[in-house]
């Protein structure tokens, strides 16, 4: 098909499509607006009916109030005077008020007098027995909490729905005490509906909410109104539309669906407007299409044919150096110029692409690591010479016939599959160790990094792998482990030798001079042993902590469900393991701190800070732990001048003291933190009303690895290092720490920090 025919077809199809779209849009928007306007107008009519019904209830409530706030009624409800019945609730009164029911109920809920009246036939009728059942089953109708209270609404009786107004019986001045309740009622019958329909000049229809004979449109309205909609509107046919509303009784239960019918004048007007609009749009479209075709033929199609011929000639020859003819100054001329510019860019891009491919090949081939590119199934697509050499292949072509999983040992296959899923989810993995294979089947340890390459054009993904042989690193790690094991063995042997030497000294020294000389030598040996112990503790604590961190991480991942569902008993066991690893980590941390302090290698960063903020932050940090034990934690502080300290270490001391107070204070106890100052130093005090400490145990508190009582050690977890660390930190700052305690009455730990203490270089003996 020629371009001109296509253009004519496109213009025709466009006009038809435009008219169709405009018709659809206008039908949706314009006609939809008429429909919405129609629904809104119908909804307003229904709202007016509801307002009229509310007005009737208000009028009924007002008339009930006139009778309820009356001395004669007030006296009658107490003495049952028959003269009141003869002169007041007469047939004429029912007709004038426009009610069908009048009930006088005393404060105990007993009906003193009741009368029902048929307004249409103007004769007395029996009071519905079901109304007495309403009163006996619930006090909603006759209970009024105060003199200003009233109740209006609907109730459903077997005789039909009834408008109800209930007022407390008071004196003519509206005062109490309340001696009963007056209830007026009027049936919501056909006559009442006829009066309501006068509001909108449209007929009203009503059905009981639970009626089984309800028409289909009422059933649809019931389903919508039951969801909470106040008003529901729907067309009945092309000529009429209906609005529905739900009426509830005084108990809040749905009892009646009311329908108001209205003609669809607005909708019919909308249809007429749409017909005129589409007809005018069709005429304009035909004229516009003919003019557009003539202009396109002259200004575009002929020139475009020449441009297509030039581009086709360049494409058939494949010569990017050729250019199209540029004439004129309009968009086609710009297009021709843009094509020439594109040809320039393509020519340049082709040249740069060749250079980029050469650089890429050079980068891959010169990499010291094995580099491979595979598809999502693991088939190797690209590899460098190092990859072939690492896996024992003669050339690259040989490794390209392999799958990446064939280069990984069988026991690591599942691990590799899991990591492949991780790559597809996160886009990369880093520093993963595998046992990999060479062509001859020998294994070697390797470290692998992989990244996902997403190609949106072909909708397929590739994975680039970088593999490094870590055989030498593994050997170095083994040598390091053996050295560590030998060092640990020597430490144990040396410790045993020192123990034996100490026993020999105790048994062999018989003379005083020899004892003193031997004691000096023993002290020298003990000092060396202490230094060796400190080094040993530091090394062992560090090596113990190293596996705890991944253990905790793995426990958290298992508990979080990363490796599948676990049973409740397994969760309890894992949580117990986690608590003990946390306790062990805390113990190792304390051992590291005490070993650093004793070795004199603990780093202190001294800065000028606000001690008030340090204490406040420490208290807030421990507040949740105290609340979990139902302990009251308070802070009383004086304003302290800025002071030069290591804020992290002093915070550690305060938290440790508060933690001990929480640990040794029973549920419901009190912990008081006080910050005060003197002329030259600040004082921090942590006081509790816990179990207290025996006098003979006070001297042990600040000694490493000491707890005051073995029974406490079993009940309260602890390492016996916390207070020893606190003492050394406080001493480093030039302060003092002490405790005052009495068993059963709690403890008070205090420490001081000088304001202007100058830090000097210390030796262990000077400040321990």
XYZ file of C-alpha atoms in Angstrom:
768
model
C 0.000 0.000 0.000
C 1.350 3.432 -0.968
C 2.084 6.180 1.502
C -0.728 8.376 0.176
C -3.240 5.551 0.554
C -1.945 4.827 4.009
C -2.194 8.521 4.906
C -5.775 8.678 3.647
C -6.584 5.489 5.549
C -4.893 6.816 8.698
C -6.711 10.171 8.513
C -10.022 8.387 7.983
C -9.327 5.911 10.783
C -8.127 8.745 13.010
C -11.302 10.745 12.405
C -13.453 7.703 13.042
C -11.405 6.850 16.118
C -11.506 10.475 17.301
C -15.275 10.611 16.908
C -15.577 7.253 18.684
C -13.264 8.354 21.513
C -14.968 11.719 21.843
C -18.321 9.992 21.891
C -17.078 7.562 24.551
C -15.489 10.326 26.595
C -18.476 12.636 26.264
C -20.790 9.759 27.087
C -18.704 9.007 30.137
C -18.087 12.589 31.244
C -21.037 14.636 29.933
C -23.740 12.013 30.133
C -22.104 10.739 33.317
C -22.357 14.262 34.707
C -26.065 14.285 33.892
C -26.403 10.903 35.606
C -24.497 12.140 38.658
C -26.605 15.311 38.702
C -29.714 13.139 38.468
C -28.504 10.948 41.340
C -27.580 14.009 43.420
C -31.025 15.546 42.807
C -32.740 12.278 43.745
C -30.523 11.969 46.830
C -31.499 15.491 47.883
C -35.173 14.519 47.548
C -34.569 11.493 49.767
C -32.661 13.721 52.213
C -35.677 16.068 52.304
C -37.899 13.105 53.127
C -35.545 12.147 55.960
C -35.534 15.747 57.178
C -39.339 15.797 57.047
C -39.438 12.566 59.035
C -37.013 14.055 61.563
C -39.251 17.144 61.722
C -42.259 14.911 62.442
C -40.288 13.221 65.229
C -39.265 16.621 66.633
C -42.898 17.782 66.512
C -43.999 14.573 68.227
C -41.259 15.061 70.850
C -42.427 18.647 71.441
C -46.033 17.564 71.981
C -44.901 14.787 74.282
C -42.894 17.337 76.263
C -45.991 19.576 76.648
C -47.840 16.719 78.344
C -44.810 15.324 80.267
C -43.882 18.713 81.832
C -47.306 19.261 83.433
C -48.278 19.200 87.105
C -51.476 17.220 86.357
C -49.435 14.473 84.657
C -46.867 14.632 87.468
C -49.615 14.088 90.088
C -51.399 11.429 88.041
C -48.325 9.210 87.674
C -48.105 9.128 91.471
C -51.772 8.776 92.590
C -53.478 7.322 89.441
C -56.280 9.900 89.600
C -59.121 8.680 87.300
C -60.384 12.245 86.727
C -57.197 12.901 84.799
C -57.956 9.981 82.464
C -61.532 11.155 81.869
C -60.617 14.758 81.030
C -57.248 14.592 79.281
C -56.386 11.522 77.128
C -59.678 11.799 75.230
C -60.330 10.869 71.578
C -60.316 14.565 70.707
C -56.829 14.914 72.204
C -55.545 12.068 70.000
C -57.035 13.697 66.880
C -55.692 17.169 67.716
C -52.187 15.919 68.542
C -52.247 13.452 65.629
C -51.038 10.383 67.524
C -52.080 6.733 67.734
C -50.666 5.875 71.157
C -50.266 7.344 74.629
C -48.515 5.440 77.514
C -47.893 6.569 81.094
C -45.065 4.521 82.707
C -43.925 4.956 86.323
C -40.311 4.946 87.514
C -40.437 1.161 88.066
C -41.277 0.504 84.403
C -44.940 -0.387 85.048
C -47.559 1.016 82.688
C -50.009 3.102 84.765
C -52.263 3.941 81.828
C -52.194 3.297 78.100
C -54.513 4.100 75.212
C -54.394 3.524 71.438
C -56.520 5.331 68.829
C -57.271 4.748 65.120
C -56.965 8.219 63.517
C -58.428 7.142 60.172
C -61.633 5.612 61.652
C -61.549 7.873 64.743
C -62.095 5.138 67.308
C -60.218 3.655 70.239
C -58.285 0.436 69.598
C -56.400 -1.907 71.929
C -52.852 -0.948 72.907
C -50.496 -3.294 70.961
C -49.362 -6.069 73.308
C -45.953 -6.048 71.613
C -45.375 -2.504 72.922
C -45.648 -3.775 76.501
C -43.068 -6.408 75.575
C -40.743 -3.620 74.359
C -41.053 -1.855 77.710
C -40.559 -5.015 79.784
C -37.607 -6.248 77.677
C -35.594 -3.015 77.768
C -35.471 0.201 79.771
C -34.422 2.208 76.693
C -37.918 3.652 76.210
C -38.614 4.708 79.778
C -35.186 5.294 81.379
C -34.025 8.931 81.460
C -30.782 9.742 83.321
C -31.648 13.416 83.860
C -34.534 15.898 83.485
C -33.310 17.241 80.143
C -33.167 13.825 78.477
C -35.597 12.687 75.748
C -35.845 9.873 73.189
C -37.319 9.883 69.673
C -37.189 7.319 66.920
C -38.880 4.310 65.394
C -39.907 0.949 66.776
C -41.192 -2.016 64.788
C -44.432 -3.587 65.979
C -46.396 -6.432 64.371
C -49.031 -3.779 63.516
C -46.391 -1.799 61.624
C -43.557 0.685 62.266
C -44.324 3.455 64.736
C -42.826 6.909 65.409
C -42.053 7.113 69.137
C -41.293 10.046 71.478
C -40.398 9.459 75.159
C -40.049 12.193 77.795
C -39.470 12.123 81.581
C -42.569 13.193 83.606
C -41.737 16.430 85.464
C -43.486 19.400 87.009
C -44.749 22.295 84.895
C -41.493 24.113 85.741
C -39.517 21.188 84.259
C -38.162 20.073 87.634
C -37.889 16.642 89.220
C -37.424 14.264 90.685
C -38.453 12.184 87.659
C -41.564 10.137 88.534
C -42.024 8.263 85.288
C -42.082 8.417 81.503
C -44.679 9.605 78.957
C -44.610 7.896 75.524
C -46.475 9.190 72.418
C -46.596 7.154 69.234
C -47.843 7.481 65.653
C -47.907 4.673 63.062
C -45.743 5.185 59.982
C -48.570 3.979 57.728
C -49.776 4.798 54.212
C -51.300 8.069 55.397
C -48.017 9.170 56.968
C -46.097 8.206 53.801
C -48.561 10.220 51.725
C -47.861 13.268 53.894
C -44.092 12.747 53.531
C -44.387 12.420 49.731
C -45.757 15.954 49.543
C -42.230 17.202 50.333
C -40.784 15.959 47.002
C -44.063 15.633 45.044
C -43.026 12.060 44.281
C -44.572 8.796 45.493
C -42.981 6.984 48.447
C -42.882 3.220 48.972
C -41.671 1.352 52.073
C -40.755 -2.265 52.820
C -39.692 -3.875 56.069
C -35.931 -4.486 56.135
C -36.320 -8.237 56.719
C -39.270 -8.687 54.344
C -39.134 -11.844 52.206
C -41.529 -10.343 49.629
C -39.200 -7.432 48.838
C -38.817 -6.549 45.093
C -35.359 -7.003 43.498
C -34.552 -3.250 43.486
C -35.263 -3.084 47.229
C -33.023 -6.116 47.768
C -30.149 -4.403 45.918
C -30.727 -1.213 47.938
C -30.749 -3.236 51.180
C -27.358 -4.766 50.330
C -25.851 -1.293 49.711
C -27.452 0.430 52.717
C -26.380 -2.423 55.004
C -22.740 -1.495 54.306
C -23.250 1.906 55.934
C -24.405 4.081 53.012
C -26.946 6.696 54.135
C -28.699 6.987 50.749
C -28.721 4.651 47.729
C -29.830 5.814 44.259
C -30.371 3.657 41.152
C -32.339 3.967 37.876
C -35.406 1.749 37.594
C -35.666 2.118 33.802
C -35.140 4.758 31.096
C -38.058 6.791 32.419
C -37.729 6.717 36.210
C -35.108 6.682 38.989
C -35.456 5.788 42.669
C -33.725 6.871 45.870
C -33.621 4.636 48.914
C -32.833 5.267 52.569
C -32.630 3.008 55.607
C -34.610 3.802 58.770
C -33.390 2.372 62.079
C -35.292 1.898 65.328
C -34.400 3.427 68.700
C -32.108 0.449 69.341
C -30.078 1.169 66.200
C -31.430 -1.837 64.288
C -32.532 -1.474 60.620
C -36.314 -1.864 60.289
C -37.536 -0.086 57.158
C -36.332 0.760 53.631
C -38.005 3.848 52.140
C -38.062 4.489 48.353
C -38.795 7.783 46.573
C -39.559 7.586 42.799
C -38.751 10.436 40.383
C -38.897 10.918 36.564
C -35.568 10.932 34.639
C -35.964 14.407 33.076
C -32.270 15.314 33.548
C -31.099 12.037 31.963
C -33.367 12.492 28.915
C -32.057 16.034 28.409
C -28.487 14.679 28.532
C -29.235 12.115 25.824
C -30.668 14.801 23.521
C -27.592 17.036 24.032
C -25.248 14.115 23.187
C -27.035 13.384 19.908
C -26.659 17.010 18.694
C -23.010 17.056 19.754
C -22.030 13.883 17.843
C -23.838 14.984 14.653
C -22.012 18.331 14.593
C -18.704 16.577 15.366
C -19.156 14.206 12.385
C -19.718 17.071 9.892
C -16.717 19.027 11.190
C -14.532 15.887 11.057
C -15.303 15.202 7.378
C -14.479 18.768 6.335
C -11.299 18.805 8.403
C -10.133 15.448 6.976
C -10.501 16.600 3.337
C -8.576 19.845 3.921
C -5.863 18.019 5.891
C -5.319 15.503 3.070
C -4.819 18.239 0.471
C -2.322 20.104 2.644
C -0.391 16.917 3.510
C -0.064 15.968 -0.156
C 1.409 19.321 -1.069
C 3.571 20.067 1.954
C 4.625 16.688 3.318
C 3.981 13.534 1.318
C 5.860 14.435 -1.857
C 8.898 15.726 0.078
C 8.775 12.766 2.420
C 8.917 10.397 -0.568
C 12.214 12.002 -1.672
C 13.606 11.721 1.870
C 12.622 8.057 2.085
C 14.380 7.423 -1.241
C 17.628 9.022 0.039
C 17.561 7.067 3.319
C 16.816 3.814 1.483
C 19.752 4.401 -0.831
C 22.094 4.931 2.181
C 20.741 1.810 3.874
C 21.114 -0.403 0.796
C 24.724 0.655 0.273
C 25.599 0.561 3.992
C 27.775 3.639 3.571
C 27.460 5.804 6.721
C 29.446 8.567 5.040
C 26.545 9.376 2.642
C 24.042 12.137 3.564
C 20.462 13.122 2.672
C 19.521 16.290 0.729
C 18.427 19.135 3.043
C 15.984 21.701 1.551
C 13.640 24.263 3.123
C 13.382 25.266 6.760
C 10.473 23.250 8.184
C 10.276 20.049 10.265
C 11.029 17.787 7.279
C 14.174 19.784 6.667
C 15.019 19.438 10.338
C 14.322 15.697 10.072
C 16.671 15.439 7.121
C 19.309 17.365 9.082
C 18.688 15.140 12.142
C 19.158 12.054 9.969
C 22.477 13.441 8.771
C 23.447 14.192 12.391
C 22.426 10.667 13.375
C 24.558 9.275 10.549
C 27.496 11.296 11.919
C 26.836 9.910 15.428
C 26.460 6.351 14.135
C 29.707 6.612 12.235
C 31.466 7.916 15.362
C 29.726 5.367 17.636
C 30.756 2.516 15.393
C 34.350 3.632 15.697
C 34.096 4.013 19.538
C 32.407 0.608 19.836
C 35.339 -1.080 18.171
C 37.733 0.701 20.562
C 35.553 -0.202 23.612
C 35.490 -3.872 22.634
C 39.267 -3.875 22.361
C 39.630 -2.246 25.845
C 37.147 -4.739 27.329
C 39.051 -7.704 25.929
C 42.319 -6.225 27.203
C 40.867 -5.641 30.722
C 39.502 -9.179 30.978
C 42.613 -10.855 29.638
C 45.049 -8.894 31.848
C 43.081 -9.495 35.066
C 45.063 -11.586 37.631
C 41.800 -13.286 38.656
C 39.619 -15.683 36.724
C 36.700 -13.838 35.111
C 33.678 -15.678 33.694
C 30.271 -14.590 32.373
C 27.343 -17.049 32.548
C 23.604 -17.066 31.924
C 21.012 -17.671 34.661
C 21.371 -21.466 34.293
C 25.135 -21.286 34.870
C 26.294 -21.883 31.277
C 29.627 -20.091 30.756
C 29.379 -17.571 27.897
C 32.664 -15.635 28.246
C 35.925 -16.421 30.094
C 39.489 -15.092 30.160
C 42.709 -17.070 29.813
C 43.274 -16.966 33.609
C 39.950 -18.809 34.152
C 41.053 -21.586 31.769
C 44.468 -21.869 33.482
C 42.998 -21.838 37.012
C 40.708 -24.776 36.222
C 43.338 -26.708 34.259
C 42.036 -26.209 30.697
C 44.333 -25.725 27.725
C 42.396 -22.896 26.112
C 39.314 -20.710 26.570
C 37.198 -22.672 24.065
C 37.399 -25.731 26.319
C 36.007 -23.942 29.400
C 33.208 -22.325 27.361
C 31.607 -25.754 26.981
C 31.237 -26.055 30.765
C 28.639 -25.017 33.356
C 29.779 -23.003 36.379
C 28.368 -25.728 38.679
C 30.704 -28.291 37.051
C 33.646 -26.261 38.410
C 32.332 -26.403 42.020
C 32.791 -29.493 44.226
C 29.739 -31.660 44.843
C 29.446 -30.853 48.570
C 29.224 -27.103 47.778
C 26.550 -27.471 45.072
C 23.588 -26.671 47.322
C 25.493 -23.727 48.793
C 26.145 -22.483 45.251
C 22.443 -22.872 44.303
C 21.417 -20.860 47.375
C 23.918 -18.137 46.479
C 22.628 -18.062 42.886
C 19.142 -17.305 44.261
C 20.678 -14.586 46.429
C 22.336 -13.037 43.356
C 19.011 -12.987 41.496
C 17.331 -11.309 44.501
C 19.995 -8.815 45.687
C 22.116 -8.391 42.565
C 25.465 -9.525 44.040
C 27.415 -11.718 46.475
C 30.830 -10.974 47.931
C 33.771 -13.006 49.261
C 32.060 -16.428 49.112
C 34.429 -19.374 49.587
C 33.966 -22.593 47.583
C 35.906 -25.770 47.097
C 36.407 -25.668 43.315
C 37.617 -28.275 40.785
C 40.255 -28.427 38.108
C 39.905 -30.448 34.913
C 41.761 -33.413 36.463
C 39.403 -33.481 39.486
C 41.793 -31.931 42.028
C 40.309 -29.418 44.407
C 41.495 -26.004 45.480
C 39.973 -23.340 47.774
C 38.708 -20.249 45.977
C 37.077 -16.936 46.845
C 34.236 -15.904 44.525
C 32.512 -12.571 43.894
C 29.534 -12.302 41.563
C 27.273 -9.539 40.212
C 24.019 -9.615 38.238
C 23.986 -7.898 34.828
C 20.448 -6.950 33.767
C 19.796 -6.481 30.034
C 16.344 -4.912 29.667
C 16.528 -4.965 25.860
C 16.636 -8.744 25.502
C 14.857 -9.360 28.830
C 17.530 -11.775 30.066
C 20.109 -11.560 32.823
C 23.770 -12.561 32.969
C 26.087 -13.130 35.919
C 29.755 -12.144 35.998
C 32.005 -14.201 38.307
C 35.471 -13.218 39.601
C 37.326 -16.219 41.087
C 40.571 -16.040 43.078
C 42.733 -18.987 44.201
C 43.209 -18.641 48.009
C 45.354 -21.742 48.543
C 48.289 -19.715 49.913
C 46.022 -17.724 52.215
C 44.533 -20.921 53.630
C 48.022 -22.284 54.245
C 48.977 -19.074 56.054
C 45.848 -19.343 58.197
C 46.741 -22.919 59.110
C 50.274 -21.839 60.074
C 48.839 -19.014 62.169
C 46.430 -21.420 63.904
C 49.250 -23.845 64.695
C 51.305 -20.970 66.121
C 48.361 -19.940 68.247
C 47.908 -23.515 69.513
C 51.630 -23.764 70.353
C 51.505 -20.437 72.200
C 48.497 -21.589 74.206
C 50.286 -24.869 75.062
C 53.375 -22.969 76.214
C 51.251 -20.678 78.357
C 49.628 -23.671 80.036
C 53.014 -25.365 80.568
C 54.485 -22.160 81.979
C 51.510 -21.719 84.279
C 51.887 -25.292 85.503
C 55.626 -24.777 86.072
C 54.938 -21.640 88.115
C 52.383 -23.533 90.216
C 54.854 -26.331 90.911
C 57.565 -23.804 91.771
C 55.236 -22.076 94.219
C 54.469 -25.416 95.963
C 58.192 -26.224 96.198
C 58.884 -22.822 97.717
C 56.169 -23.309 100.364
C 57.464 -26.712 101.446
C 61.274 -26.208 101.255
C 61.765 -22.784 102.860
C 62.744 -23.395 106.514
C 64.897 -20.444 107.421
C 63.804 -16.845 107.613
C 66.574 -15.357 105.468
C 66.179 -18.083 102.875
C 62.396 -17.600 103.013
C 62.739 -13.869 102.383
C 65.155 -14.431 99.513
C 62.989 -17.100 97.989
C 59.917 -14.882 98.507
C 61.577 -12.093 96.515
C 62.344 -14.493 93.698
C 58.786 -15.824 93.872
C 57.420 -12.277 93.661
C 59.498 -11.691 90.549
C 58.170 -14.911 89.039
C 54.599 -14.024 90.039
C 54.940 -10.631 88.400
C 56.089 -12.298 85.207
C 53.226 -14.779 85.527
C 50.807 -11.894 86.020
C 52.085 -10.218 82.865
C 51.858 -13.545 81.039
C 48.327 -14.065 82.421
C 47.274 -10.599 81.233
C 48.650 -11.298 77.758
C 47.010 -14.721 77.813
C 43.629 -13.318 78.874
C 43.794 -10.653 76.186
C 44.587 -13.197 73.457
C 42.076 -15.791 74.660
C 39.312 -13.215 75.174
C 39.816 -11.868 71.669
C 39.838 -15.355 70.137
C 36.719 -16.324 72.124
C 34.828 -13.226 71.043
C 35.636 -13.746 67.346
C 33.310 -16.808 66.902
C 30.588 -15.376 69.175
C 29.669 -12.567 66.748
C 28.784 -14.904 63.811
C 27.124 -17.290 66.287
C 24.798 -14.497 67.454
C 24.150 -13.442 63.846
C 23.261 -17.012 62.840
C 20.980 -17.405 65.888
C 19.136 -14.189 64.984
C 18.727 -15.360 61.367
C 17.378 -18.761 62.516
C 14.953 -17.095 64.976
C 13.854 -14.664 62.219
C 12.966 -17.634 59.981
C 15.606 -17.135 57.250
C 16.286 -20.912 57.158
C 12.680 -22.079 57.467
C 10.055 -22.542 60.172
C 11.128 -23.816 63.611
C 9.115 -25.245 66.488
C 8.259 -23.392 69.695
C 10.565 -25.687 71.683
C 13.393 -24.972 69.234
C 12.738 -21.235 69.648
C 13.007 -21.580 73.444
C 16.259 -23.554 73.105
C 17.735 -21.062 70.623
C 16.718 -18.117 72.846
C 18.462 -19.821 75.800
C 21.594 -20.271 73.653
C 21.375 -16.610 72.595
C 21.084 -15.432 76.214
C 24.131 -17.484 77.208
C 26.196 -16.324 74.207
C 25.272 -12.730 75.079
C 26.319 -13.366 78.683
C 29.549 -14.957 77.467
C 30.181 -11.981 75.145
C 29.632 -9.599 78.081
C 32.001 -11.681 80.248
C 34.651 -11.650 77.513
C 34.226 -7.878 77.174
C 34.823 -7.489 80.929
C 37.860 -9.779 80.742
C 39.256 -7.726 77.830
C 38.690 -4.468 79.734
C 40.347 -5.731 82.944
C 43.246 -7.203 80.982
C 43.767 -3.898 79.113
C 43.535 -1.945 82.361
C 46.001 -4.200 84.150
C 48.346 -4.126 81.142
C 48.103 -0.313 81.003
C 47.027 -0.321 77.340
C 43.446 0.876 77.817
C 42.912 4.017 75.681
C 41.190 6.959 77.370
C 39.871 9.816 75.233
C 39.676 12.833 77.523
C 37.310 15.608 76.422
C 35.506 18.436 78.189
C 31.840 17.483 78.588
C 28.672 18.264 80.535
C 28.508 15.629 83.313
C 24.788 16.338 83.845
C 24.039 15.145 80.294
C 26.221 12.030 80.798
C 24.299 11.027 83.941
C 20.884 11.838 82.385
C 21.634 9.724 79.276
C 22.832 6.790 81.410
C 19.654 6.892 83.531
C 17.442 6.994 80.395
C 19.402 4.069 78.912
C 18.604 1.899 81.968
C 15.031 3.103 82.486
C 13.440 0.418 80.276
C 15.376 -2.352 82.101
C 14.149 -0.959 85.441
C 10.553 -0.719 84.216
C 10.692 -4.335 82.987
C 11.386 -5.320 86.629
C 8.756 -2.862 87.961
C 11.436 -0.729 89.673
C 11.192 3.025 90.180
C 14.315 4.800 88.836
C 14.729 8.468 89.839
C 17.363 11.161 89.200
C 18.244 14.084 91.470
C 20.995 16.387 90.201
C 22.732 19.676 90.832
C 24.206 21.770 88.057
C 27.856 20.675 87.652
C 30.563 22.668 85.786
C 31.996 21.142 82.619
C 34.602 18.505 83.403
C 37.382 16.739 81.474
C 36.761 12.970 81.346
C 36.486 9.994 79.005
C 32.699 10.208 78.649
C 32.284 6.614 77.359
C 34.215 5.115 80.323
C 32.391 7.229 82.928
C 29.084 6.286 81.264
C 30.201 2.638 81.555
C 30.769 3.117 85.326
C 27.333 4.751 85.889
C 25.458 2.124 83.834
C 27.318 -0.687 85.628
C 26.309 0.692 89.057
C 22.651 1.166 87.979
C 22.619 -2.329 86.421
C 23.897 -3.842 89.708
C 21.213 -1.931 91.621
C 18.504 -3.282 89.283
C 19.914 -6.808 89.531
C 20.010 -6.896 93.355
C 16.713 -5.029 94.006
C 13.471 -6.979 94.233
C 10.432 -6.124 92.103
C 8.692 -2.912 93.205
C 11.863 -1.431 94.725
C 13.398 2.046 94.385
C 16.694 3.119 92.777
C 17.881 6.727 93.298
C 20.651 8.335 91.238
C 22.126 11.578 92.632
C 24.627 13.993 91.084
C 26.106 16.656 93.357
C 29.265 18.711 93.551
C 31.709 20.169 96.035
C 34.361 22.845 95.625
C 36.829 20.637 93.741
C 35.036 17.471 92.612
C 31.726 15.961 91.453
C 29.972 13.113 93.292
C 27.783 10.445 91.632
C 25.701 8.269 93.949
C 23.553 5.202 93.074
C 21.355 4.100 95.968
C 18.893 1.176 96.163
C 16.717 -0.569 98.763
C 17.726 -4.057 97.624
C 19.261 -7.049 99.414
C 22.336 -5.193 100.733
C 25.866 -6.524 101.388
C 27.403 -8.094 104.473
C 30.153 -6.110 106.209
C 32.722 -8.898 105.757
C 32.042 -8.940 101.986
C 32.552 -5.204 101.359
C 36.342 -5.567 100.922
C 35.861 -8.158 98.135
C 33.652 -5.957 95.942
C 36.363 -4.196 93.930
C 38.595 -7.294 93.509
C 38.520 -8.979 90.049
C 36.590 -12.259 89.760
C 35.076 -11.866 93.244
C 31.368 -12.072 94.147
C 30.168 -11.425 97.677
C 28.260 -14.690 98.211
C 28.149 -17.999 96.326
C 24.370 -18.173 96.774
C 24.071 -14.783 95.051
C 26.308 -15.981 92.239
C 23.865 -18.772 91.521
C 20.830 -16.466 91.665
C 22.262 -13.350 89.978
C 24.390 -13.693 86.857
C 27.713 -11.852 86.929
C 31.403 -12.077 86.174
C 32.798 -10.410 89.290
C 34.706 -7.926 87.077
C 32.292 -5.005 86.778
C 33.145 -3.182 90.027
C 36.885 -3.891 89.611
C 36.723 -2.205 86.173
C 34.746 0.704 87.651
C 37.390 1.228 90.343
C 40.232 1.342 87.814
C 38.367 3.783 85.533
C 37.524 6.111 88.438
C 41.106 5.880 89.782
C 42.459 6.783 86.329
C 40.410 9.992 86.503
C 41.895 10.797 89.931
C 38.716 9.879 91.820
C 37.639 7.436 94.507
C 34.839 4.861 94.669
C 33.302 3.274 97.761
C 30.131 1.608 99.044
C 27.915 1.876 102.112
C 25.577 -1.059 102.705
C 23.599 -3.016 105.254
C 21.999 -6.440 104.632
C 18.282 -6.137 103.903
C 18.383 -2.304 103.678
C 20.075 -1.743 100.355
C 23.385 -0.273 99.160
C 24.759 3.125 98.162
C 27.696 3.194 95.677
C 29.475 6.545 95.284
C 32.415 7.837 93.299
C 34.103 11.204 92.862
C 35.769 12.908 89.889
C 38.003 16.008 90.338
C 37.101 19.053 88.241
C 40.665 19.956 87.205
C 42.596 16.694 87.515
C 45.723 16.588 85.294
C 46.201 13.210 83.650
C 49.758 11.888 84.096
C 51.507 8.778 82.844
C 50.985 5.982 85.397
C 52.393 2.578 86.157
C 50.217 -0.283 87.351
C 51.420 -0.073 90.951
C 50.665 3.632 91.085
C 46.935 3.498 90.421
C 45.599 -0.062 90.780
